[in-house]
Tab-separated table of C-alpha atoms in Angstrom:
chain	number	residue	atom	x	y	z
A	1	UNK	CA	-14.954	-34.665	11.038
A	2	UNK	CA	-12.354	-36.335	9.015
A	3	UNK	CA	-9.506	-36.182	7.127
A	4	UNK	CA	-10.283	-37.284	3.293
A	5	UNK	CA	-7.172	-38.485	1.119
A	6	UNK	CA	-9.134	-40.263	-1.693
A	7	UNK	CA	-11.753	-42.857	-0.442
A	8	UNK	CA	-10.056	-44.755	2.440
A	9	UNK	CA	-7.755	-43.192	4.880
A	10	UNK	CA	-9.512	-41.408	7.871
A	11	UNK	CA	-8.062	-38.574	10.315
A	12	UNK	CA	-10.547	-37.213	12.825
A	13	UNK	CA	-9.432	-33.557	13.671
A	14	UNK	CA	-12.601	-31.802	14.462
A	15	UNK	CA	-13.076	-32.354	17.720
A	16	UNK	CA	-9.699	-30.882	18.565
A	17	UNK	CA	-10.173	-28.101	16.253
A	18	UNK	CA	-13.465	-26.951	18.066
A	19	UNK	CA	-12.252	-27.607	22.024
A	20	UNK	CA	-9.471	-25.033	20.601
A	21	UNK	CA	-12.085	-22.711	19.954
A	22	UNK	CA	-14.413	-23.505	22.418
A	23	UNK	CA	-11.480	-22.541	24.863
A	24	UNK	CA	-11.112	-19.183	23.076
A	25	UNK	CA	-14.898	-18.574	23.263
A	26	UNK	CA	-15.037	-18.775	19.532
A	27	UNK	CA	-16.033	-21.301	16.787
A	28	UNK	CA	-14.961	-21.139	13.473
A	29	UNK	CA	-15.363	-22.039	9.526
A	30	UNK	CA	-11.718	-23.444	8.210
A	31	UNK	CA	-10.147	-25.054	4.717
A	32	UNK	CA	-6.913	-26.209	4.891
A	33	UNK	CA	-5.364	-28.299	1.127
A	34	UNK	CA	-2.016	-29.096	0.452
A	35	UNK	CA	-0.841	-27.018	-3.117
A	36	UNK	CA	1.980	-29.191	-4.460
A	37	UNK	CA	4.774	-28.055	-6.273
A	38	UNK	CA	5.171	-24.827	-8.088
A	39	UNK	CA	6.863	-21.413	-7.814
A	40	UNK	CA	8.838	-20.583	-4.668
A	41	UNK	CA	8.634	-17.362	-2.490
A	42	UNK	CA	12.236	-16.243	-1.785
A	43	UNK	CA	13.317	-17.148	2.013
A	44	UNK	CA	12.409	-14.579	4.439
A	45	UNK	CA	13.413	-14.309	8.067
A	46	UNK	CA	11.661	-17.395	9.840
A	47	UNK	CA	7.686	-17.384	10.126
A	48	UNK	CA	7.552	-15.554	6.992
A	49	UNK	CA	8.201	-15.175	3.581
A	50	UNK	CA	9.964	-12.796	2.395
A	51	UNK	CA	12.720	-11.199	-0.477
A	52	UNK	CA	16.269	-13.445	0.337
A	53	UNK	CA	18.045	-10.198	0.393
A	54	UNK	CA	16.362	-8.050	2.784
A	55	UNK	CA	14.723	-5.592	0.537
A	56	UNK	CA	11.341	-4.196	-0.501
A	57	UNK	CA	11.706	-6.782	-3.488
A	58	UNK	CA	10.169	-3.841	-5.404
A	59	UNK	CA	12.941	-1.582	-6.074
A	60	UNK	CA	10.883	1.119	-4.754
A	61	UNK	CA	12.716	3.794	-2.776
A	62	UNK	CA	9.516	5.811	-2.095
A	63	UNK	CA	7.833	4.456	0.825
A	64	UNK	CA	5.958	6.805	3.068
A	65	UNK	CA	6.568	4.841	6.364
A	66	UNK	CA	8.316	1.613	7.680
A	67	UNK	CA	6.914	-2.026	7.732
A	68	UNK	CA	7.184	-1.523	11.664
A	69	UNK	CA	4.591	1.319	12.089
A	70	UNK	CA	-14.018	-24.735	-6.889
A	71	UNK	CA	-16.597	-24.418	-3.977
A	72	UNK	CA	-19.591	-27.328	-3.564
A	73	UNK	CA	-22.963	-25.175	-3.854
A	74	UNK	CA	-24.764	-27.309	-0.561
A	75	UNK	CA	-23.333	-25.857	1.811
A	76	UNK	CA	-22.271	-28.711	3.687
A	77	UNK	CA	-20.549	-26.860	6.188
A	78	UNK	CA	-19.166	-29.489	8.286
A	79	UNK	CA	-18.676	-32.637	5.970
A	80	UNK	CA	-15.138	-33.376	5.258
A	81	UNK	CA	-14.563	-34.385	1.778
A	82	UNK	CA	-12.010	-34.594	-0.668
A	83	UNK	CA	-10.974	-31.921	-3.094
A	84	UNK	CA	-12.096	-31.840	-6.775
A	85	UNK	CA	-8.621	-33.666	-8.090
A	86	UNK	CA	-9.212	-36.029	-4.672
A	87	UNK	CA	-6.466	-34.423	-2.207
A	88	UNK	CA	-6.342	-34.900	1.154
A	89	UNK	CA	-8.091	-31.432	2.372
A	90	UNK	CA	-9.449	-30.223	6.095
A	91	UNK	CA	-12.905	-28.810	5.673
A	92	UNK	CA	-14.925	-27.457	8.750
A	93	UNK	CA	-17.491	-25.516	7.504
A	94	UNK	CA	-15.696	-24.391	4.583
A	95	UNK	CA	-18.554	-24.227	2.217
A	96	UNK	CA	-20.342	-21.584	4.523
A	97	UNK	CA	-20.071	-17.900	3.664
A	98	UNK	CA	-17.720	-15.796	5.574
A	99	UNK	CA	-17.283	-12.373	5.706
A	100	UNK	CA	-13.945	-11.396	3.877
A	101	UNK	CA	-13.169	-7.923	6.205
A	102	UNK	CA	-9.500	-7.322	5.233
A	103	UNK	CA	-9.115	-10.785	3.372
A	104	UNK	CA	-10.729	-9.218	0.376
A	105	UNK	CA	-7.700	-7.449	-0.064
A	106	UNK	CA	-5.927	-10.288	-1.872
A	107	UNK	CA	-8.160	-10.131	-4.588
A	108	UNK	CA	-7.503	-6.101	-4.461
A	109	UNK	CA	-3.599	-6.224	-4.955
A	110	UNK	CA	-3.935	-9.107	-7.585
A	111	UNK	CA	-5.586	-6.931	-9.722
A	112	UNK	CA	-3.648	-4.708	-9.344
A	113	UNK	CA	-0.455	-6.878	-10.366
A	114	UNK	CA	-2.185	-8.150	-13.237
A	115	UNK	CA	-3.120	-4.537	-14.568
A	116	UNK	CA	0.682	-3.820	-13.678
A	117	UNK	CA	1.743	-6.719	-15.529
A	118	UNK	CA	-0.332	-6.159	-18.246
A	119	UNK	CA	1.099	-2.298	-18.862
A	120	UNK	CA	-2.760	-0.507	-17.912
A	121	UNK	CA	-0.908	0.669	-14.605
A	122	UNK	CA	2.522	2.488	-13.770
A	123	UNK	CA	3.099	1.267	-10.156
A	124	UNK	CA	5.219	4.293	-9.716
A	125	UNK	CA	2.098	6.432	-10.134
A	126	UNK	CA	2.026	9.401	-7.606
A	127	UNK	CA	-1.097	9.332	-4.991
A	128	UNK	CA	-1.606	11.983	-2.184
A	129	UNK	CA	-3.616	10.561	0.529
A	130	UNK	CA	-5.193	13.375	2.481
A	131	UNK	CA	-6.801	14.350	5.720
A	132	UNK	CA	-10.505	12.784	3.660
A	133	UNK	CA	-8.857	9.608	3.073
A	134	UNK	CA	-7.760	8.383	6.358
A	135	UNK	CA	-9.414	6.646	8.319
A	136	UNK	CA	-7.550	5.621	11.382
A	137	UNK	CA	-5.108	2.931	12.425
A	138	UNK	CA	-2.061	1.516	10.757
A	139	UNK	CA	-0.231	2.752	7.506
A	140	UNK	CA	-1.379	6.140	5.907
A	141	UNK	CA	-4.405	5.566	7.280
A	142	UNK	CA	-3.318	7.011	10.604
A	143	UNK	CA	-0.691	9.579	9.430
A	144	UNK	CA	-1.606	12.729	10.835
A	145	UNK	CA	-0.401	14.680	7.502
A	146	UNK	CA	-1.058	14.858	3.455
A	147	UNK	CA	1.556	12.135	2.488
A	148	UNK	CA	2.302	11.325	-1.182
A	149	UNK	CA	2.956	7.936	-1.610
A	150	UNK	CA	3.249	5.525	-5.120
A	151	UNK	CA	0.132	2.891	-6.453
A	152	UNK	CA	2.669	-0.044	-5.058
A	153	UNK	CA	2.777	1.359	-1.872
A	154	UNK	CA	-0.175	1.651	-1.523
A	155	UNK	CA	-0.356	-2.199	-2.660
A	156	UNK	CA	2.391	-2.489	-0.015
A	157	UNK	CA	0.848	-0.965	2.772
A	158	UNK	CA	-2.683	-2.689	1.838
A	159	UNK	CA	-0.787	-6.012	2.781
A	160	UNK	CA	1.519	-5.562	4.943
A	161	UNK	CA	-0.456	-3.213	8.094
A	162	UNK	CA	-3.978	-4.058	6.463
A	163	UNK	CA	-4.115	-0.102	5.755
A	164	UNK	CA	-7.735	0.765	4.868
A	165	UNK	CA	-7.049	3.937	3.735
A	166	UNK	CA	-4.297	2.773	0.957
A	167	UNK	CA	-6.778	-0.343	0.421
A	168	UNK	CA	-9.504	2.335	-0.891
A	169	UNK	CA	-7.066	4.223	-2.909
A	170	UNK	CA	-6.045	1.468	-4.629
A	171	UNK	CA	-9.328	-0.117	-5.006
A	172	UNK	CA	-10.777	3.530	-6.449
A	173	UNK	CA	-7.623	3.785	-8.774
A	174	UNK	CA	-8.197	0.243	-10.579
A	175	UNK	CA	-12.343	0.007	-10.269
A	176	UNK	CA	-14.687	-2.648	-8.071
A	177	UNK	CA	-16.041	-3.952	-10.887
A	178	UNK	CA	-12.617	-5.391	-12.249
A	179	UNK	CA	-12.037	-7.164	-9.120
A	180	UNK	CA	-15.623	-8.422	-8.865
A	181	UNK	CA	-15.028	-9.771	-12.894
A	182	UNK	CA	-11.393	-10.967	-11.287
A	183	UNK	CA	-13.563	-13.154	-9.310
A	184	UNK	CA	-15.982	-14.433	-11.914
A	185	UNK	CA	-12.641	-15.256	-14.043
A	186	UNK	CA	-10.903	-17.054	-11.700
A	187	UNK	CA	-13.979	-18.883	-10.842
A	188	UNK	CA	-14.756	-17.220	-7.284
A	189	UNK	CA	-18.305	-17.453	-8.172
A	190	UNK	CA	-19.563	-17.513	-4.150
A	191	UNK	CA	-16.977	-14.518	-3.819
A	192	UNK	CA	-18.899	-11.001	-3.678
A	193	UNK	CA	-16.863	-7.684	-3.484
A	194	UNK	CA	-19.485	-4.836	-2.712
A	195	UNK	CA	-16.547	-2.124	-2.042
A	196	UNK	CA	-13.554	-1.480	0.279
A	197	UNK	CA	-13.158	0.051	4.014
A	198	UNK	CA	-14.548	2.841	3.699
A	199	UNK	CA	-18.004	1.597	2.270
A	200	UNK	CA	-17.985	-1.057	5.238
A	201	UNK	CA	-17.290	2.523	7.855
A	202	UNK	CA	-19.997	4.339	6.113
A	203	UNK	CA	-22.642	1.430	6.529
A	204	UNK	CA	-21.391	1.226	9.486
A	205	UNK	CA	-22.018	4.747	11.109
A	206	UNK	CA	-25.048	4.846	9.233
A	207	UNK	CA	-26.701	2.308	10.764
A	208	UNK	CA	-25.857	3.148	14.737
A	209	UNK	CA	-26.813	6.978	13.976
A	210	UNK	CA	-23.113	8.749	13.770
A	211	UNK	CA	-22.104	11.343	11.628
A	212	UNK	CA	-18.440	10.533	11.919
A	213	UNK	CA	-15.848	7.756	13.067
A	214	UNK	CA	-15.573	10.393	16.857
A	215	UNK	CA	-19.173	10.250	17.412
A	216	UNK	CA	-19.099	6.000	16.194
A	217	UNK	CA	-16.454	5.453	18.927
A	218	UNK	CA	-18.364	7.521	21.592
A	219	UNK	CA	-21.461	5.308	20.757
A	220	UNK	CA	-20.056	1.957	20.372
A	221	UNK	CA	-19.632	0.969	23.767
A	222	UNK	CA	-23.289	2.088	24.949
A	223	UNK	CA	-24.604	-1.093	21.634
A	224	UNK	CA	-25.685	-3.932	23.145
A	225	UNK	CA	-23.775	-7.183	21.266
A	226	UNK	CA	-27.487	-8.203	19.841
A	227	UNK	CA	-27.370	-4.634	17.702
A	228	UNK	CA	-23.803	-5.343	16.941
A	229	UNK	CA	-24.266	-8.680	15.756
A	230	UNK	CA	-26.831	-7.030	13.186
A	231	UNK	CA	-24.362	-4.939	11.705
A	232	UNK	CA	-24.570	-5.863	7.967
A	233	UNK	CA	-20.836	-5.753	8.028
A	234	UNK	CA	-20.581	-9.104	10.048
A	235	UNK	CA	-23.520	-10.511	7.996
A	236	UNK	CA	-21.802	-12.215	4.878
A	237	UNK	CA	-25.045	-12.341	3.016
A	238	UNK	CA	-25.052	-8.076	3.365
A	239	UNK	CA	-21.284	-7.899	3.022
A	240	UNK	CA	-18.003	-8.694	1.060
A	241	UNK	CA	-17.806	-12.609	1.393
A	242	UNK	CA	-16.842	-15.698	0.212
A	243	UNK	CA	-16.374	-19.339	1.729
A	244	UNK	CA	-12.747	-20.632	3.164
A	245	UNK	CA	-12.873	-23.012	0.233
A	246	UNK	CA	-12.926	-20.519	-2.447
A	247	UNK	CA	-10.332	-18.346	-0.528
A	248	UNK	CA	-7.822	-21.532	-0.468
A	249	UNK	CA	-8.352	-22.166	-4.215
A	250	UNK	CA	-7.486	-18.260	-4.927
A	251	UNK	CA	-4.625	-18.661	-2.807
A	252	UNK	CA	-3.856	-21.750	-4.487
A	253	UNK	CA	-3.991	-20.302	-8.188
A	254	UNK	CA	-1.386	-17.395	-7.184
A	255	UNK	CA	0.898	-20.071	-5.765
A	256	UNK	CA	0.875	-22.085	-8.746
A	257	UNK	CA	1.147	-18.797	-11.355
A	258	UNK	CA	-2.227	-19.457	-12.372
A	259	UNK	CA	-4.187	-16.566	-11.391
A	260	UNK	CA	-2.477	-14.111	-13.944
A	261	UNK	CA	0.549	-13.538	-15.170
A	262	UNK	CA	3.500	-15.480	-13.361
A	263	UNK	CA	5.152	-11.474	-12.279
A	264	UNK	CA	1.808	-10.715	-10.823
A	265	UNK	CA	1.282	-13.508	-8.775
A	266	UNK	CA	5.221	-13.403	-7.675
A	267	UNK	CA	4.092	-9.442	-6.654
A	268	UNK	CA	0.724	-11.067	-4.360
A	269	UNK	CA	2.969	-13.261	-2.903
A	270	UNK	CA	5.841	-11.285	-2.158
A	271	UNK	CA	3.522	-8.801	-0.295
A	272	UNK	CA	1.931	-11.482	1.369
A	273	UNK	CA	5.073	-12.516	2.970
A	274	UNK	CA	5.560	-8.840	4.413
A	275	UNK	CA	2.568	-8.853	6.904
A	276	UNK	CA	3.936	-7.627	9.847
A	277	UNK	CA	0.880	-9.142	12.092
A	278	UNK	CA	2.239	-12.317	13.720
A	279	UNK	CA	-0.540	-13.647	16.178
A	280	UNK	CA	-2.889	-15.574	14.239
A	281	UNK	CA	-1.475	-18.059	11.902
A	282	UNK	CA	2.029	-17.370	12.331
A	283	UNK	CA	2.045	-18.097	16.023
A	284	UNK	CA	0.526	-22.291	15.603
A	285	UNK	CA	4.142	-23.245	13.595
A	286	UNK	CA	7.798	-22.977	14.365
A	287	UNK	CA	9.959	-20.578	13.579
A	288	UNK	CA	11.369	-22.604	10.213
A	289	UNK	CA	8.439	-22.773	8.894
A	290	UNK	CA	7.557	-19.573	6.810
A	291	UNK	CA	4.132	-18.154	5.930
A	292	UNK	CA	2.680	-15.589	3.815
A	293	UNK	CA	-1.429	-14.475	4.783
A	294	UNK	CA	-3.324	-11.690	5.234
A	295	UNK	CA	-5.589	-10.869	7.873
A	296	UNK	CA	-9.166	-9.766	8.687
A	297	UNK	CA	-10.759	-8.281	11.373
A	298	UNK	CA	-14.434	-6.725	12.016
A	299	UNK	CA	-15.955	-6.512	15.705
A	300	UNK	CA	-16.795	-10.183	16.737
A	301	UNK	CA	-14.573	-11.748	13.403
A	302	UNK	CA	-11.286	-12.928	13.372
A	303	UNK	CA	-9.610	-14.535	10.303
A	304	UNK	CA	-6.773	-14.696	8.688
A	305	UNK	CA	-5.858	-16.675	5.165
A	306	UNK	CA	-2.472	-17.926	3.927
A	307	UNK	CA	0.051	-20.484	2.491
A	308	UNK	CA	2.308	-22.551	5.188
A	309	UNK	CA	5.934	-23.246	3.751
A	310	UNK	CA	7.584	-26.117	5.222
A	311	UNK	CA	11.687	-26.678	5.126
A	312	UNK	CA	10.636	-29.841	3.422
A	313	UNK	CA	9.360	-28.539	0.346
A	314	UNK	CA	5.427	-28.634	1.795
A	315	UNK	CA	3.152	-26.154	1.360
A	316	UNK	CA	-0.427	-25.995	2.481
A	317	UNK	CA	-3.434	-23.312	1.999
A	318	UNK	CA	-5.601	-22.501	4.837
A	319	UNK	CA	-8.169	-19.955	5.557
A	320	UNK	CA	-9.413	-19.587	8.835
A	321	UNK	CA	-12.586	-17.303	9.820
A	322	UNK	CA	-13.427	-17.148	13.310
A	323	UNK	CA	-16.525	-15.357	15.118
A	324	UNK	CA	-17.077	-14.401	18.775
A	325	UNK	CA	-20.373	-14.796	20.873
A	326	UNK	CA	-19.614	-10.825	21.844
A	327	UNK	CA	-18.178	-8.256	19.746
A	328	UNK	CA	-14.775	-7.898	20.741
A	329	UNK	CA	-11.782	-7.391	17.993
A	330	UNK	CA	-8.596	-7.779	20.331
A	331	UNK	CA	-9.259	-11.454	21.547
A	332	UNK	CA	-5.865	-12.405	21.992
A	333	UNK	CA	-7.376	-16.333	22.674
A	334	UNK	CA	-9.184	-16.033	19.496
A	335	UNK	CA	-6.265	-15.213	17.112
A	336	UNK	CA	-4.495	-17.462	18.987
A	337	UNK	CA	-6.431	-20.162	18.401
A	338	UNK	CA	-6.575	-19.371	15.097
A	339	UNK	CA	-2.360	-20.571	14.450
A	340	UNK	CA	-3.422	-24.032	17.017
A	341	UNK	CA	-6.024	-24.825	14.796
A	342	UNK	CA	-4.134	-24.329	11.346
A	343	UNK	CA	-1.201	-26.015	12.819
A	344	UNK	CA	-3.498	-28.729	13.600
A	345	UNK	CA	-5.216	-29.028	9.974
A	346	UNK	CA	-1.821	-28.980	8.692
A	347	UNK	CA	-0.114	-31.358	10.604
A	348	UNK	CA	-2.641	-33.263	9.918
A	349	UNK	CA	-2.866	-33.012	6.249
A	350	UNK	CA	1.342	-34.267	6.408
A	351	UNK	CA	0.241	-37.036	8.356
A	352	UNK	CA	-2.172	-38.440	5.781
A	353	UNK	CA	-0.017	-37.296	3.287
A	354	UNK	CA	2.786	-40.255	3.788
């Protein structure tokens, strides 16, 4: 594997991307392109980006919780290459379909900033999230009561915990088929959205035999890892997918203001720069270095996709989908090799680079 800048210069990195995760008992599809110059996200506190002044950025007092609580078609998935204006780019694999998990909601909150932008939604629109809509873990997903919360919160909380439930509130309240035509527009066209979290529980239970998410965590430890890995929620040809190519390129058009109007973008990446989740690509770079992803996680899958600010001006997309031989989701190696290996595609890329 090589680095590509043009015809000439060479950079092997693959080998030490795959011993890091080989170590973590893991291997891994991962794009990594440098996205020259174009709009700024404000300076956040240091492996992040963030507002300069501390706030929401949104102006929105009513928050139900705290921030604490242009792909190739051959599928050459490990040929290095370089990019369709010839850049320097890091390709393992990155022409393979991945499942999206939580990384499809990107695509989610950008249409939702372009139907803000565009006057079709009041962001300040009232949504109760009830006892039926959550469905565990972070955010109002796991509040224990009816909460009433805004359309950008829910946007807010989509991003920053990865809450499903406000992810499928959001995603009812603007329509699947507008973010599967998002897609098409922007030229996604190896990108398929089927629906949100709680289509990807439902398959889920139905196809081990539960009747609810109790009796799915009572059965899920007796599953051997060959029924697991069968799942068609960790089978990107039966799921919400897309390649780590065509995940840096959508990246890549909100960074340059050219994947909707420039407020909508600014709102993505604002709201990218508020995950809280620091272990996967946040942990491979110093703390002056500031980035803005979003996560994903399924039993067995790890990935996380983002844009690396550096204090000299760089900045660099990368997309990084990792799966496990056993179906595990708190592999602390694994998302840890995840920030090693984007440090090294990056460090790489500034190497070639001058």
């Amino acid at each position: 594997m090589s680095l590509c800048e043009g015809a000439a210069r060479v950079i092997p990195v693959e080998e030490r991307v795959g011993a890091v995760f080989a170590a973590a008992g893991a291997e891994a599809r991962l794009h990594a392109v440098a996205i020259g110059p174009g709009p700024s996200v404000p300076n956040g506190p240091p492996g992040r980006a963030g507002s300069p002044d501390g706030t929401d950025g949104r102006g929105s007092p009513d928050r139900a919780g705290s921030e604490d609580g242009r792909a190739s078609e051959d599928g050459a998935g490990s040929e290095d290459r370089a990019g369709s204006a010839g850049r320097a780019e890091i390709a393992i694999g990155a022409d393979e379909p991945v499942v999206l998990a939580s990384v499809f909601k990107v695509l989610l909150v950008l249409e939702f900033a372009r139907q803000v932008a565009a006057g079709q939604l009041d962001p300040r629109e009232r949504v109760w999230v009830t006892a039926d809509d959550r469905l565990g873990g972070w955010g109002t997903a796991g509040c224990l009561d009816d909460i009433e919360v805004s359309l950008r919160d829910l946007a807010h909380f989509a991003m920053s915990v990865s809450d499903n439930s406000a992810a499928d509130l959001l995603l009812a309240r603007i329509g699947t088929d507008t973010v599967r035509l998002l897609a098409a527009e922007l030229g996604l066209h190896r990108t398929r959205i089927l629906g949100g979290p709680r289509q990807s529980l439902e398959t889920m239970l139905a196809e081990v035999g539960a009747r609810d998410e109790r009796e799915f965590a009572a059965i899920y430890p007796s599953l051997t890892a060959e029924r697991l890995r069968g799942l068609s929620v960790l089978d990107p040809e039966r799921t919400s997918a897309s390649t780590p190519r065509e995940i840096t390129r959508l990246l890549e058009l909100i960074w340059r203001d050219e994947a909707g109007p420039p407020e909508a973008c600014a709102r993505v990446r604002d709201l990218m720069g508020r995950q809280v989740f620091r272990h996967r690509l946040v942990s491979g770079f110093p703390d002056e270095v500031r980035v803005a992803a979003k996560t994903g996680t399924l039993p067995g899958l790890h990935a996380e996709a983002g844009v690396v600010h550096y204090p000299d001006g760089g900045r660099y997309a990368v997309a990084v989908f990792a799966r496990t031989g056993d179906p595990v989701t708190n592999r602390t190696a694994v998302d840890s090799a995840i920030g090693a290996a984007a440090r090294i595609a990056v460090e790489a890329l500034r190497e070639g680079r001058g």
